[in-house]
Amino acid sequence: MKLTGAEIIAECLLEQGVDTVFGYPGGAVLNIYDALYKYSDKIKHILTAHEQGASHAADGYARTTGKPGVVIATSGPGATNLVTGLATAYMDSIPMVAITGNVSTDLLSRDSFQEVDITGITLPITKYNFIVKDIADLANILRKAFRIATSGRKGPVLVDVPKDITAISYEYEKTPIRTYENVTSSKNYEFEAIAQAIKNAKRPMIYMGGGVLLSEATEELIKFAEKIDCPVCSSVMGLGGFPASHKLFLGTLGMHGAYETGKTTANADLILAIGARFSDRVAGDREKFGQNATIIHMDIDKAEINKNVKSKFSLIGDLKDTLSALTELCENKDNSEWIKEISAWKEQFNKAPVYDSKEFAHAYHIIEAVQKLTTADDIIVTDVGQHQMWVSQRYQFENPRTWCTSGGLGTMGYGMGAAIGAQTGNPNKRVVLFTGDGSFHMNLNELVTMKSYNLPIMVVVMNNSVLGMVRQWQKLFYGNRFSQTDPHRATDFVALANAFGIDSMRVHNDSEVESVLEQAFNLNKPVLVDCVLSPDENVLPMIPPGKTVDDMITEME
Amino acid sequence: MVRKQIIGLFVRNYTGVLQRVTSLFTRRGFNIDSLTVSPTSIEGYSRITVRILGDDEQLSQFINQMMKLNDVKKVEVLPESSSVISELIFIKVKINSEDRNKILTAASSYHASVVDLGETSATFRASGLPSEIDELVSRLEPFGIMELVRTGAIALHSGDECMVDGLNID
């Protein structure tokens, strides 16, 4: 049948099973939005306040549902407003397709109104991108875009469509999507060598990352870890990929990981890096990381092997396949001596928390209170900063796809959009956004979206009235020269939320934490809770950049 | 070890492929000495040949990164010992009656031929290994080089081996 380019786009989205898109209209995408109007019973469109919010929403949607997130924006400024969202998704390998309008083909490269070379701009922050110059290519380009975004190491793909292409009619034929198998390229002898190394190891450790979640390999990982009786540490991105309550789980490792995970890493004789990439937040000193251990790297991306840290063996492929194959070859093991040693390290800094401040509420107190209100299926989203690290340290994630944070790019302002995407994709789960006063100020405009679609997200502002993480670094490395981190802002977040038509309350100190949060959560409506925190609460422990656990800071002013 | 090496890339000739390849080079800190791109005998596919200055270890990492690019089908190092390599140069030299013979002797030892004559200049064309071209340039430098242009190295595996062996072209 003959359809316009815009209708072909809508049909191709339906081919992919897309039922939700996030975006913002504009001149170059008028035809696309006209098609969306006609398809509104099949495709739900969430209108945000800003294209950046829409891009983070598509990202949060993808992280919590496993389906590719779709964002639509107009040309010029609309497209450039997607840049941060695309880079965020790129750094964390999140499947996303961005469709941007551009000026008509006859107006291209004439510095036309709202024209920008978005494919040139997003070249290094997309897995791939396209500009459609011929209507005949449109459908296949979209199909290819989804395939690239969702296969191998996933990532964002951008498709730029000039306005005239969206108006031309062309023959469209519905095509079922081809599924591509992720092929494991490692040979049998490599599996056997690794199984042998595991057999010989006395102090093994699993360092897992976001890859476990992207390949949905939690079940395989649990079976594997249990069979070889191996303790599991996670990067910030891997949380939820292995149940926190499991006896083998140790928590996060890296810059703000617990003392015991740092010691485990330093003393392990075998480190299995599973779906992780030795980022500088984990392997501060690339030479010294796990220097006493044989390192084995399992990843879907060949280019990650030996990129940051040298590994002795590697398995390249989808974790679901490589983990199950490896588990078959491994024998049952008992590493209880080693696990006992680790428990002793756990005890060293394990002091019972005291939450009795009359001036402030403690961060961990707030996080624990939220934990009591949520179930293991509910979703936690954060922005970036001290609050993000506190949540990663304290909140116990039981299930995959319940944790949504910008790990790789560390995008402040990510939270609101991501929470909107997560809630839209999971209407039957509760979503709690932990944010900071700094991060929240960046994209609080999206409160309007939360309210318009009546998304019952609980926004918890960990308000210490300063830019906490940067200020903490200024304490440690810049002689307390608090340059631009103490803005003395007058914003009343409660009044602000009310102005958006959103219920809001305040937690003034530790005594109010449980009652106020419970009240807010049980409203089951969009709500904002402004929590007053001390500006001098620090994220500890901390391994300074480029260092190892031997330099771990456990106390600070 | 840091040294000059020649890399061949077999790529699908899609908009932006050259941009992606070169931006990856610069992002990973490789100095591009020369770059040439041209069509191949397979329609829709081009060959990019780059001579770079880089570290051996970084290079293998970098080849992996290159292979991730959607349009790049094959990347190979073409070592001097097992490849046929050549490069072409046009070099315009100041020529006067005294030095005339010296210049012509120097040029002929590199099999350079005169392709153009001006009133005070002669333009030579020569081909050979990049290192031989480098030498020719230094030999002629004392006489005064007015301009020069090089094509950049091109290379193929010697013998029956081809870069496209075993590739699935769609």
XYZ file of C-alpha atoms in Angstrom:
727
model
C 0.000 0.000 0.000
C 1.117 3.563 -0.562
C 1.842 5.555 2.555
C 3.529 8.860 3.309
C 6.993 8.814 4.823
C 5.489 9.837 8.164
C 3.019 6.938 8.068
C 5.815 4.566 7.107
C 7.673 5.676 10.221
C 4.601 4.913 12.342
C 4.145 1.521 10.680
C 7.811 0.642 11.171
C 7.477 1.500 14.863
C 4.526 -0.870 15.089
C 6.555 -3.576 13.305
C 9.062 -3.299 16.141
C 6.386 -3.682 18.804
C 6.753 -0.059 19.890
C 3.676 1.187 21.723
C 5.192 4.193 23.514
C 7.266 7.097 22.284
C 8.565 10.234 23.989
C 9.020 13.502 22.174
C 8.295 17.084 21.333
C 6.783 18.432 18.100
C 8.197 21.098 15.799
C 8.252 22.358 12.231
C 10.364 19.626 10.676
C 8.310 16.863 12.267
C 4.825 18.241 11.606
C 4.065 15.403 9.194
C 5.336 12.809 11.652
C 3.150 14.260 14.376
C 0.188 14.280 11.993
C 0.738 10.560 11.496
C 1.054 10.058 15.266
C -2.311 11.765 15.629
C -3.855 9.179 13.326
C -2.044 6.322 15.094
C -2.736 7.571 18.618
C -4.792 4.518 19.480
C -1.814 2.276 18.724
C 1.144 4.422 19.776
C 1.131 6.402 23.008
C 3.112 9.646 22.893
C 4.410 11.330 26.041
C 4.955 15.055 25.580
C 7.720 16.376 27.810
C 8.733 19.918 28.696
C 12.111 19.640 26.947
C 13.610 17.258 24.404
C 16.332 16.372 26.892
C 13.643 15.111 29.268
C 12.180 13.049 26.435
C 15.561 11.491 25.650
C 16.134 10.547 29.309
C 12.584 9.189 29.427
C 13.259 6.919 26.443
C 16.411 5.813 28.276
C 14.623 5.096 31.585
C 11.917 3.256 29.684
C 14.517 1.044 27.986
C 16.457 0.304 31.192
C 13.345 -0.789 33.079
C 11.451 -2.661 30.354
C 14.220 -4.092 28.173
C 12.471 -2.678 25.098
C 14.205 -0.023 22.979
C 13.261 3.524 23.974
C 12.035 5.816 21.203
C 12.361 9.593 21.214
C 11.170 11.987 18.518
C 12.391 15.552 18.146
C 12.334 18.279 15.561
C 15.293 19.691 13.656
C 17.918 22.154 14.832
C 17.555 22.939 18.543
C 15.174 20.025 19.054
C 17.806 17.636 17.782
C 20.688 19.224 19.662
C 18.639 18.989 22.861
C 18.881 15.220 22.492
C 22.676 15.194 22.618
C 23.065 14.732 26.378
C 20.415 12.000 26.425
C 22.086 10.151 23.560
C 25.502 10.389 25.177
C 24.016 9.126 28.468
C 22.517 6.107 26.704
C 25.704 5.529 24.709
C 27.911 5.364 27.780
C 25.638 2.797 29.458
C 24.851 0.820 26.254
C 21.101 1.431 26.406
C 18.993 0.498 23.338
C 17.358 3.627 22.003
C 16.214 4.968 18.626
C 16.037 8.731 18.165
C 14.085 10.037 15.186
C 14.844 13.648 14.347
C 13.299 15.769 11.675
C 15.527 17.885 9.457
C 14.857 20.582 6.884
C 13.757 19.424 3.424
C 16.465 17.912 1.233
C 16.540 20.991 -1.016
C 17.267 23.181 2.029
C 20.040 21.008 3.477
C 23.494 22.581 3.957
C 22.186 26.096 3.269
C 22.167 27.156 6.942
C 18.395 26.963 6.742
C 16.022 27.737 9.598
C 16.394 25.153 12.365
C 18.945 23.191 10.394
C 21.793 21.375 12.069
C 24.107 18.541 11.011
C 22.818 16.230 13.720
C 24.388 13.140 12.201
C 27.780 14.872 12.299
C 27.203 16.101 15.855
C 26.095 12.727 17.216
C 28.680 10.617 15.367
C 30.775 9.808 18.436
C 27.832 9.382 20.820
C 25.646 7.017 18.844
C 26.237 3.411 17.978
C 25.348 4.406 14.435
C 23.299 7.069 12.691
C 21.509 7.618 9.399
C 20.129 10.455 7.319
C 17.366 9.410 4.939
C 17.917 11.047 1.549
C 15.566 8.794 -0.434
C 12.054 7.684 0.552
C 12.842 4.226 -0.827
C 15.391 3.752 1.977
C 13.217 4.932 4.868
C 11.613 1.672 6.017
C 14.804 -0.364 5.756
C 16.799 2.288 7.550
C 14.355 2.234 10.463
C 14.473 -1.547 10.598
C 18.242 -1.457 10.541
C 18.303 1.239 13.226
C 16.318 -0.949 15.613
C 18.426 -3.971 14.819
C 21.658 -2.079 15.519
C 20.256 -0.541 18.713
C 19.122 -3.856 20.160
C 21.817 -6.310 19.104
C 25.348 -7.055 20.228
C 26.473 -4.354 22.582
C 23.313 -2.235 22.625
C 23.242 1.508 22.176
C 21.461 4.570 20.807
C 20.917 5.000 17.078
C 19.755 8.211 15.428
C 17.715 8.469 12.239
C 17.507 11.924 10.693
C 14.548 12.412 8.340
C 14.274 15.519 6.159
C 10.787 17.007 6.128
C 10.023 16.410 2.436
C 10.762 12.697 2.868
C 8.014 12.515 5.485
C 5.517 13.862 2.950
C 6.329 11.730 -0.100
C 4.198 8.656 -0.680
C 5.850 5.325 -1.300
C 4.989 1.678 -1.424
C 5.133 0.102 2.048
C 5.022 -3.584 2.813
C 4.840 -4.828 6.359
C 7.876 -6.931 7.132
C 8.311 -9.147 10.176
C 11.459 -8.302 12.103
C 14.409 -10.630 11.696
C 15.909 -11.733 14.984
C 19.653 -11.950 15.008
C 21.364 -14.346 17.328
C 24.237 -13.032 19.351
C 26.977 -15.421 18.423
C 29.549 -16.550 20.918
C 32.902 -16.454 19.229
C 34.965 -18.122 21.928
C 36.293 -21.621 21.340
C 35.831 -24.667 23.539
C 39.416 -24.717 24.744
C 38.970 -21.225 26.138
C 35.992 -22.357 28.215
C 38.002 -25.291 29.518
C 40.999 -23.182 30.423
C 38.733 -20.904 32.431
C 36.955 -23.798 34.142
C 40.390 -25.073 35.137
C 41.408 -21.678 36.526
C 38.211 -21.580 38.571
C 38.907 -25.064 39.892
C 42.374 -24.042 41.055
C 41.367 -20.718 42.569
C 41.204 -20.437 46.352
C 40.021 -16.837 46.584
C 37.773 -16.132 43.596
C 35.584 -13.090 43.067
C 32.955 -12.114 40.530
C 32.952 -8.473 39.423
C 29.669 -7.986 37.603
C 28.408 -5.000 35.657
C 25.560 -3.630 33.561
C 26.108 -6.317 30.924
C 24.357 -8.870 33.141
C 21.212 -6.742 33.030
C 21.454 -6.000 29.317
C 21.651 -9.688 28.439
C 19.109 -10.644 31.144
C 21.516 -13.222 32.520
C 20.672 -12.989 36.231
C 19.444 -16.575 36.477
C 22.549 -17.908 34.747
C 24.785 -15.800 36.984
C 23.145 -17.039 40.172
C 23.538 -20.680 39.083
C 27.159 -20.053 38.161
C 28.103 -18.213 41.354
C 26.422 -20.850 43.519
C 28.066 -23.741 41.706
C 31.553 -22.329 42.142
C 30.742 -20.781 45.550
C 32.085 -17.414 44.518
C 31.356 -14.057 46.188
C 29.852 -11.390 43.911
C 30.621 -7.650 43.788
C 28.838 -5.300 41.474
C 29.653 -2.080 39.696
C 27.073 0.672 40.225
C 25.580 -0.283 36.856
C 25.150 -3.950 37.760
C 22.888 -3.504 40.791
C 19.772 -5.632 40.607
C 21.537 -8.144 38.389
C 22.248 -10.333 41.408
C 19.885 -10.334 44.388
C 21.238 -8.221 47.234
C 19.837 -10.631 49.794
C 21.817 -13.570 48.383
C 24.482 -14.785 50.806
C 27.168 -14.478 48.122
C 26.456 -10.813 47.367
C 28.904 -8.260 48.772
C 27.631 -4.985 47.354
C 29.277 -2.411 45.125
C 32.993 -2.144 44.474
C 34.956 0.783 43.175
C 35.397 4.382 44.249
C 32.618 4.297 46.843
C 32.386 0.570 47.351
C 32.452 -0.953 50.811
C 35.701 -1.733 52.620
C 35.124 -5.452 52.283
C 34.704 -5.324 48.499
C 37.920 -3.357 48.151
C 39.796 -5.865 50.304
C 38.224 -8.767 48.437
C 39.404 -7.319 45.135
C 42.923 -6.728 46.429
C 43.233 -10.236 47.900
C 41.455 -12.309 45.283
C 43.507 -14.793 43.253
C 40.865 -14.969 40.514
C 38.636 -12.153 39.294
C 35.841 -12.940 36.850
C 34.716 -9.696 35.193
C 31.240 -10.465 33.916
C 29.499 -7.891 31.741
C 31.694 -5.151 33.187
C 34.331 -2.878 31.682
C 36.859 -1.888 34.378
C 35.833 1.766 34.267
C 38.060 4.234 36.102
C 35.411 4.342 38.859
C 36.169 0.698 39.618
C 39.766 0.227 38.515
C 41.242 3.499 39.702
C 44.753 2.218 39.154
C 44.601 0.122 35.986
C 47.975 -1.499 36.625
C 47.347 -2.366 40.245
C 43.709 -3.474 40.030
C 43.518 -7.125 41.083
C 47.276 -7.450 40.669
C 47.324 -10.642 42.741
C 44.622 -12.246 40.643
C 44.213 -14.033 37.349
C 41.708 -11.904 35.495
C 39.043 -13.400 33.274
C 36.888 -11.088 31.182
C 33.474 -12.092 29.860
C 31.818 -9.557 27.595
C 29.831 -9.253 24.379
C 32.181 -6.585 23.016
C 35.568 -7.798 21.803
C 36.955 -4.283 21.928
C 36.571 -4.188 25.728
C 38.973 -7.097 26.240
C 42.356 -5.736 27.338
C 41.189 -2.160 26.781
C 41.614 -0.988 30.377
C 42.876 -3.985 32.297
C 44.756 -6.976 30.877
C 42.967 -10.294 31.258
C 44.473 -13.761 31.036
C 41.433 -15.363 29.441
C 38.331 -13.923 27.849
C 34.974 -15.149 26.655
C 33.322 -13.069 23.986
C 29.612 -13.521 23.572
C 26.172 -13.093 25.120
C 26.365 -13.830 28.849
C 23.269 -16.032 28.741
C 25.193 -18.404 26.485
C 28.715 -18.059 27.841
C 27.682 -18.296 31.503
C 25.557 -21.406 31.018
C 28.232 -23.115 28.931
C 30.865 -22.292 31.534
C 28.676 -23.491 34.413
C 28.361 -26.892 32.682
C 32.119 -27.263 32.612
C 32.737 -26.166 36.188
C 32.724 -28.435 39.194
C 30.978 -27.736 42.455
C 33.285 -25.870 44.782
C 33.477 -24.850 48.382
C 35.249 -21.610 49.226
C 33.942 -21.218 52.772
C 37.379 -20.342 54.211
C 37.679 -17.407 51.844
C 34.111 -16.320 52.488
C 34.816 -16.352 56.223
C 37.796 -14.083 55.660
C 35.566 -11.655 53.777
C 32.965 -11.664 56.569
C 35.674 -10.566 58.980
C 36.396 -7.525 56.788
C 32.668 -6.784 56.725
C 32.642 -6.560 60.505
C 35.459 -4.021 60.661
C 33.423 -0.989 59.736
C 30.026 -2.270 60.615
C 28.718 0.138 63.194
C 25.028 0.516 63.877
C 23.761 3.783 62.456
C 22.406 6.493 64.745
C 19.700 8.703 63.334
C 18.942 11.274 65.998
C 19.587 14.655 64.462
C 17.164 17.459 65.208
C 18.606 19.688 62.499
C 18.869 17.319 59.561
C 17.767 13.974 58.222
C 20.500 11.410 57.541
C 20.810 10.140 53.976
C 20.945 6.438 54.870
C 17.929 6.912 57.146
C 15.861 8.246 54.245
C 16.983 5.455 51.943
C 16.202 2.758 54.527
C 12.772 4.275 55.124
C 11.976 4.167 51.396
C 13.188 0.568 51.281
C 10.598 -0.341 53.915
C 7.825 1.199 51.805
C 8.742 -0.352 48.441
C 8.603 -3.935 47.246
C 11.347 -5.799 45.402
C 9.577 -5.054 42.111
C 9.482 -1.277 42.528
C 11.878 0.924 40.638
C 14.487 3.302 42.011
C 15.783 6.130 39.838
C 18.495 8.589 40.791
C 20.141 11.700 39.532
C 23.885 12.160 39.979
C 25.950 13.049 42.986
C 26.272 12.157 46.629
C 22.659 10.976 46.824
C 23.280 8.591 43.930
C 26.236 7.006 45.661
C 24.390 6.733 48.985
C 21.511 4.919 47.292
C 23.906 2.559 45.480
C 25.548 1.753 48.805
C 22.447 1.352 50.939
C 19.428 0.282 48.893
C 19.081 -3.485 48.485
C 18.197 -4.342 44.880
C 16.665 -7.786 44.528
C 15.529 -7.812 40.916
C 16.848 -6.767 37.542
C 15.483 -3.650 35.888
C 14.607 -1.946 39.160
C 17.609 0.418 39.142
C 17.906 3.385 36.844
C 20.930 5.662 37.090
C 23.366 7.415 34.770
C 26.551 5.519 35.571
C 28.849 6.072 32.605
C 28.152 9.693 31.751
C 27.015 10.803 35.214
C 24.361 13.151 33.878
C 22.897 15.528 36.432
C 19.288 16.199 35.478
C 18.799 12.640 34.229
C 16.405 11.710 37.015
C 13.059 13.337 36.240
C 12.998 12.233 32.590
C 14.206 8.744 33.457
C 11.595 8.356 36.212
C 8.888 9.413 33.773
C 10.111 6.828 31.262
C 10.331 4.117 33.922
C 6.840 4.798 35.266
C 5.327 4.987 31.775
C 6.842 1.633 30.915
C 5.847 0.020 34.209
C 2.413 1.332 35.171
C 1.916 -1.400 37.763
C 5.089 -0.692 39.680
C 5.909 2.195 41.989
C 8.772 4.486 41.035
C 10.828 6.487 43.503
C 13.243 9.147 42.290
C 16.103 10.113 44.599
C 17.552 13.408 43.508
C 19.701 16.205 44.871
C 18.939 19.901 44.981
C 21.656 20.467 42.391
C 20.545 17.779 39.947
C 16.870 18.553 40.454
C 17.250 22.215 39.538
C 18.570 21.106 36.138
C 15.449 19.408 34.819
C 12.661 20.133 37.279
C 10.663 21.461 34.347
C 9.629 17.841 33.806
C 7.436 18.022 36.918
C 4.812 19.274 34.487
C 5.037 15.983 32.563
C 4.752 13.928 35.751
C 1.600 15.849 36.646
C 0.052 15.900 33.164
C 0.210 12.133 32.863
C -0.543 11.645 36.557
C 2.490 9.453 37.081
C 2.560 8.481 40.783
C 6.310 8.968 41.134
C 7.619 9.883 44.566
C 10.363 12.451 44.103
C 12.674 12.523 47.119
C 14.912 15.582 47.065
C 17.999 14.987 49.209
C 18.400 18.677 49.806
C 21.677 19.640 51.452
C 21.484 23.039 49.690
C 24.967 22.531 48.229
C 26.488 20.772 45.218
C 27.523 17.953 47.484
C 29.788 15.698 45.471
C 31.901 18.477 43.994
C 32.035 20.121 47.420
C 33.265 16.865 48.927
C 36.113 16.760 46.397
C 36.893 20.382 47.188
C 37.195 19.359 50.853
C 39.529 16.511 49.996
C 41.670 17.920 47.208
C 41.158 21.669 47.025
C 41.724 22.801 50.593
C 38.046 23.539 51.307
C 37.956 26.184 48.561
C 34.239 25.835 47.853
C 34.184 27.359 44.431
C 30.637 27.669 43.133
C 29.303 24.785 45.187
C 27.430 26.761 47.808
C 24.827 28.682 45.851
C 22.578 29.763 48.755
C 19.488 29.298 46.664
C 16.103 30.415 47.934
C 14.108 27.711 46.150
C 11.276 26.271 48.219
C 10.803 22.870 46.594
C 7.480 22.294 48.355
C 6.036 25.547 47.020
C 7.560 24.754 43.631
C 5.884 21.361 43.459
C 2.581 22.883 44.537
C 2.884 25.436 41.742
C 3.023 22.474 39.337
C -0.130 21.117 40.979
C 1.815 18.401 42.787
C 1.401 17.419 46.436
C 4.473 18.069 48.486
C 5.816 17.876 52.027
C 9.078 18.351 53.889
C 11.212 16.181 56.158
C 13.009 18.536 58.532
C 15.002 16.024 60.546
C 15.459 12.379 61.492
C 12.307 12.254 63.622
C 10.066 12.999 60.631
C 11.619 10.596 58.107
C 9.403 7.541 58.426
C 6.071 9.282 58.919
C 6.390 11.844 56.127
C 7.737 9.376 53.568
C 5.025 6.868 54.381
C 2.351 9.506 54.033
C 3.754 10.668 50.706
C 4.232 7.167 49.297
C 0.756 5.998 50.241
C -0.880 8.881 48.389
C -0.120 6.883 45.228
C -0.040 10.166 43.335
C 2.719 12.359 41.933
C 4.428 13.694 45.069
C 7.584 15.527 46.074
C 9.294 15.178 49.440
C 11.914 17.793 50.265
C 14.375 16.337 52.777
C 16.734 18.615 54.676
C 20.234 17.095 54.801
C 23.458 18.319 56.296
C 25.848 19.847 53.770
C 28.677 18.022 55.478
C 27.426 14.481 55.203
C 30.076 12.751 53.087
C 30.060 9.731 50.803
C 32.351 7.184 52.401
C 34.335 5.122 52.004
C 36.162 6.638 49.086
C 39.078 5.449 47.004
C 40.597 8.598 45.486
C 40.928 8.645 41.692
C 43.806 6.571 40.362
C 44.327 4.793 43.657
C 43.640 1.398 45.235
C 41.941 0.107 48.384
C 45.175 0.754 50.306
C 44.418 4.464 49.971
C 40.759 4.109 50.979
C 39.431 7.057 52.970
C 37.079 5.902 55.708
C 36.723 9.109 57.695
C 36.324 12.756 56.840
C 35.270 16.075 58.371
C 56.992 0.304 20.147
C 55.953 3.376 18.238
C 56.390 3.110 14.517
C 54.829 3.875 11.157
C 52.469 1.157 9.959
C 50.061 0.750 7.092
C 46.479 -0.295 7.803
C 43.966 -1.347 5.174
C 40.238 -1.051 5.828
C 37.570 -2.610 3.669
C 34.411 -0.578 4.194
C 30.905 -0.217 2.919
C 30.744 3.042 1.032
C 28.000 4.652 3.123
C 27.718 8.340 3.983
C 29.877 9.204 6.916
C 32.038 6.075 6.990
C 35.218 8.039 6.322
C 34.252 10.525 9.029
C 33.705 7.761 11.556
C 36.982 6.052 10.729
C 39.079 9.201 10.904
C 37.422 10.492 14.053
C 38.226 7.179 15.725
C 41.871 7.590 14.718
C 42.143 11.041 16.221
C 40.152 10.174 19.330
C 42.508 7.309 20.130
C 45.542 9.474 19.598
C 46.891 8.065 16.375
C 48.737 10.404 14.077
C 47.645 9.973 10.480
C 50.657 10.232 8.217
C 48.669 9.684 5.026
C 45.190 8.539 4.051
C 43.745 7.436 0.749
C 40.332 6.049 -0.132
C 39.071 4.618 -3.393
C 36.496 2.242 -4.848
C 37.225 -1.471 -5.071
C 36.216 -4.128 -7.564
C 33.119 -4.792 -5.425
C 30.315 -2.324 -5.950
C 29.362 -0.263 -2.919
C 32.615 -1.026 -1.123
C 35.695 1.125 -0.748
C 39.167 0.614 0.548
C 40.764 3.035 2.972
C 44.525 2.827 3.368
C 46.094 4.730 6.232
C 49.706 5.129 7.206
C 49.854 5.884 10.892
C 52.382 6.575 13.576
C 51.416 4.592 16.592
C 52.125 2.169 19.370
C 51.861 -1.566 18.575
C 49.792 -2.415 21.612
C 47.369 0.433 21.152
C 47.052 -0.602 17.527
C 45.498 -4.011 18.222
C 43.038 -2.405 20.659
C 42.278 0.150 18.039
C 41.647 -2.446 15.326
C 39.030 -3.990 17.608
C 37.364 -0.598 17.974
C 37.454 -0.116 14.224
C 35.778 -3.483 13.643
C 32.874 -2.366 15.822
C 31.950 0.330 13.297
C 28.982 -0.886 11.354
C 30.355 -0.146 7.901
C 33.845 -1.501 8.479
C 34.038 -5.062 7.237
C 37.731 -5.825 7.662
C 40.771 -4.137 9.094
C 44.281 -5.415 8.592
C 47.809 -4.294 9.180
C 49.851 -4.569 5.990
C 53.404 -5.207 7.124
C 56.203 -4.201 4.822
C 57.598 -7.742 4.779
C 54.474 -9.369 3.355
C 52.796 -6.672 1.302
C 53.225 -4.848 -1.963
C 53.357 -1.181 -1.131
C 53.675 1.919 -3.244
C 53.131 5.658 -3.250
C 53.239 8.336 -5.915
C 54.694 11.819 -5.624
C 54.794 14.964 -7.730
C 57.653 17.214 -6.661
C 58.409 20.605 -8.145
C 62.065 21.593 -7.760
C 63.852 24.883 -8.468
C 66.170 24.243 -11.315
C 69.060 26.380 -12.632
C 71.947 25.637 -15.005
C 74.513 24.849 -12.257
C 72.491 22.334 -10.265
C 70.644 20.913 -13.238
C 72.776 17.811 -13.595
C 72.964 17.140 -9.872
C 69.175 17.316 -9.598
C 68.641 15.028 -12.569
C 71.128 12.489 -11.167
C 69.433 12.501 -7.775
C 66.023 12.138 -9.376
C 67.010 9.330 -11.684
C 68.420 7.230 -8.853
C 64.818 7.074 -7.586
C 63.454 6.472 -11.087
C 61.774 9.860 -11.049
C 60.809 11.242 -14.431
C 60.198 14.824 -15.503
C 56.532 15.395 -16.198
C 56.585 19.164 -16.513
C 59.071 21.963 -17.093
C 58.698 25.569 -16.087
C 61.096 28.433 -16.652
C 62.826 27.911 -13.331
C 61.342 24.617 -12.203
C 60.977 21.005 -13.087
C 58.209 18.751 -11.818
C 59.157 15.130 -11.203
C 56.933 12.137 -10.758
C 58.183 9.171 -8.803
C 56.717 6.080 -7.181
C 58.098 3.663 -4.665
C 57.943 2.678 -1.026
C 56.947 5.524 1.296
C 60.431 5.373 2.805
C 61.995 5.711 -0.654
C 59.758 8.718 -1.379
C 60.848 10.227 1.952
C 64.455 9.776 0.875
C 63.868 11.352 -2.541
C 62.346 14.396 -0.858
C 65.384 14.819 1.426
C 67.741 14.373 -1.516
C 66.024 17.139 -3.453
C 65.474 19.448 -0.485
C 68.863 21.194 -0.702
C 68.012 22.384 -4.187
C 64.788 24.055 -3.147
C 61.436 22.303 -3.232
C 58.702 24.602 -4.488
C 55.759 22.248 -3.965
C 54.998 18.612 -3.571
C 51.992 16.338 -3.316
C 51.851 12.655 -2.334
C 49.065 10.147 -2.859
C 49.689 8.340 0.385
C 50.651 4.684 0.562
C 48.525 1.990 -0.974
C 49.114 -1.650 -0.184
C 47.916 -5.172 -0.847
C 48.909 -8.487 0.747
C 51.521 -10.166 -1.382
C 50.820 -13.597 -2.843
C 47.306 -15.038 -3.122
C 46.005 -13.693 0.174
C 43.284 -11.042 -0.128
C 41.691 -8.864 2.518
C 38.240 -9.783 1.288
C 38.879 -13.515 1.762
C 36.127 -15.064 3.813
C 34.038 -11.946 3.974
C 30.259 -12.085 3.737
C 29.273 -9.225 1.498
C 25.536 -8.410 1.673
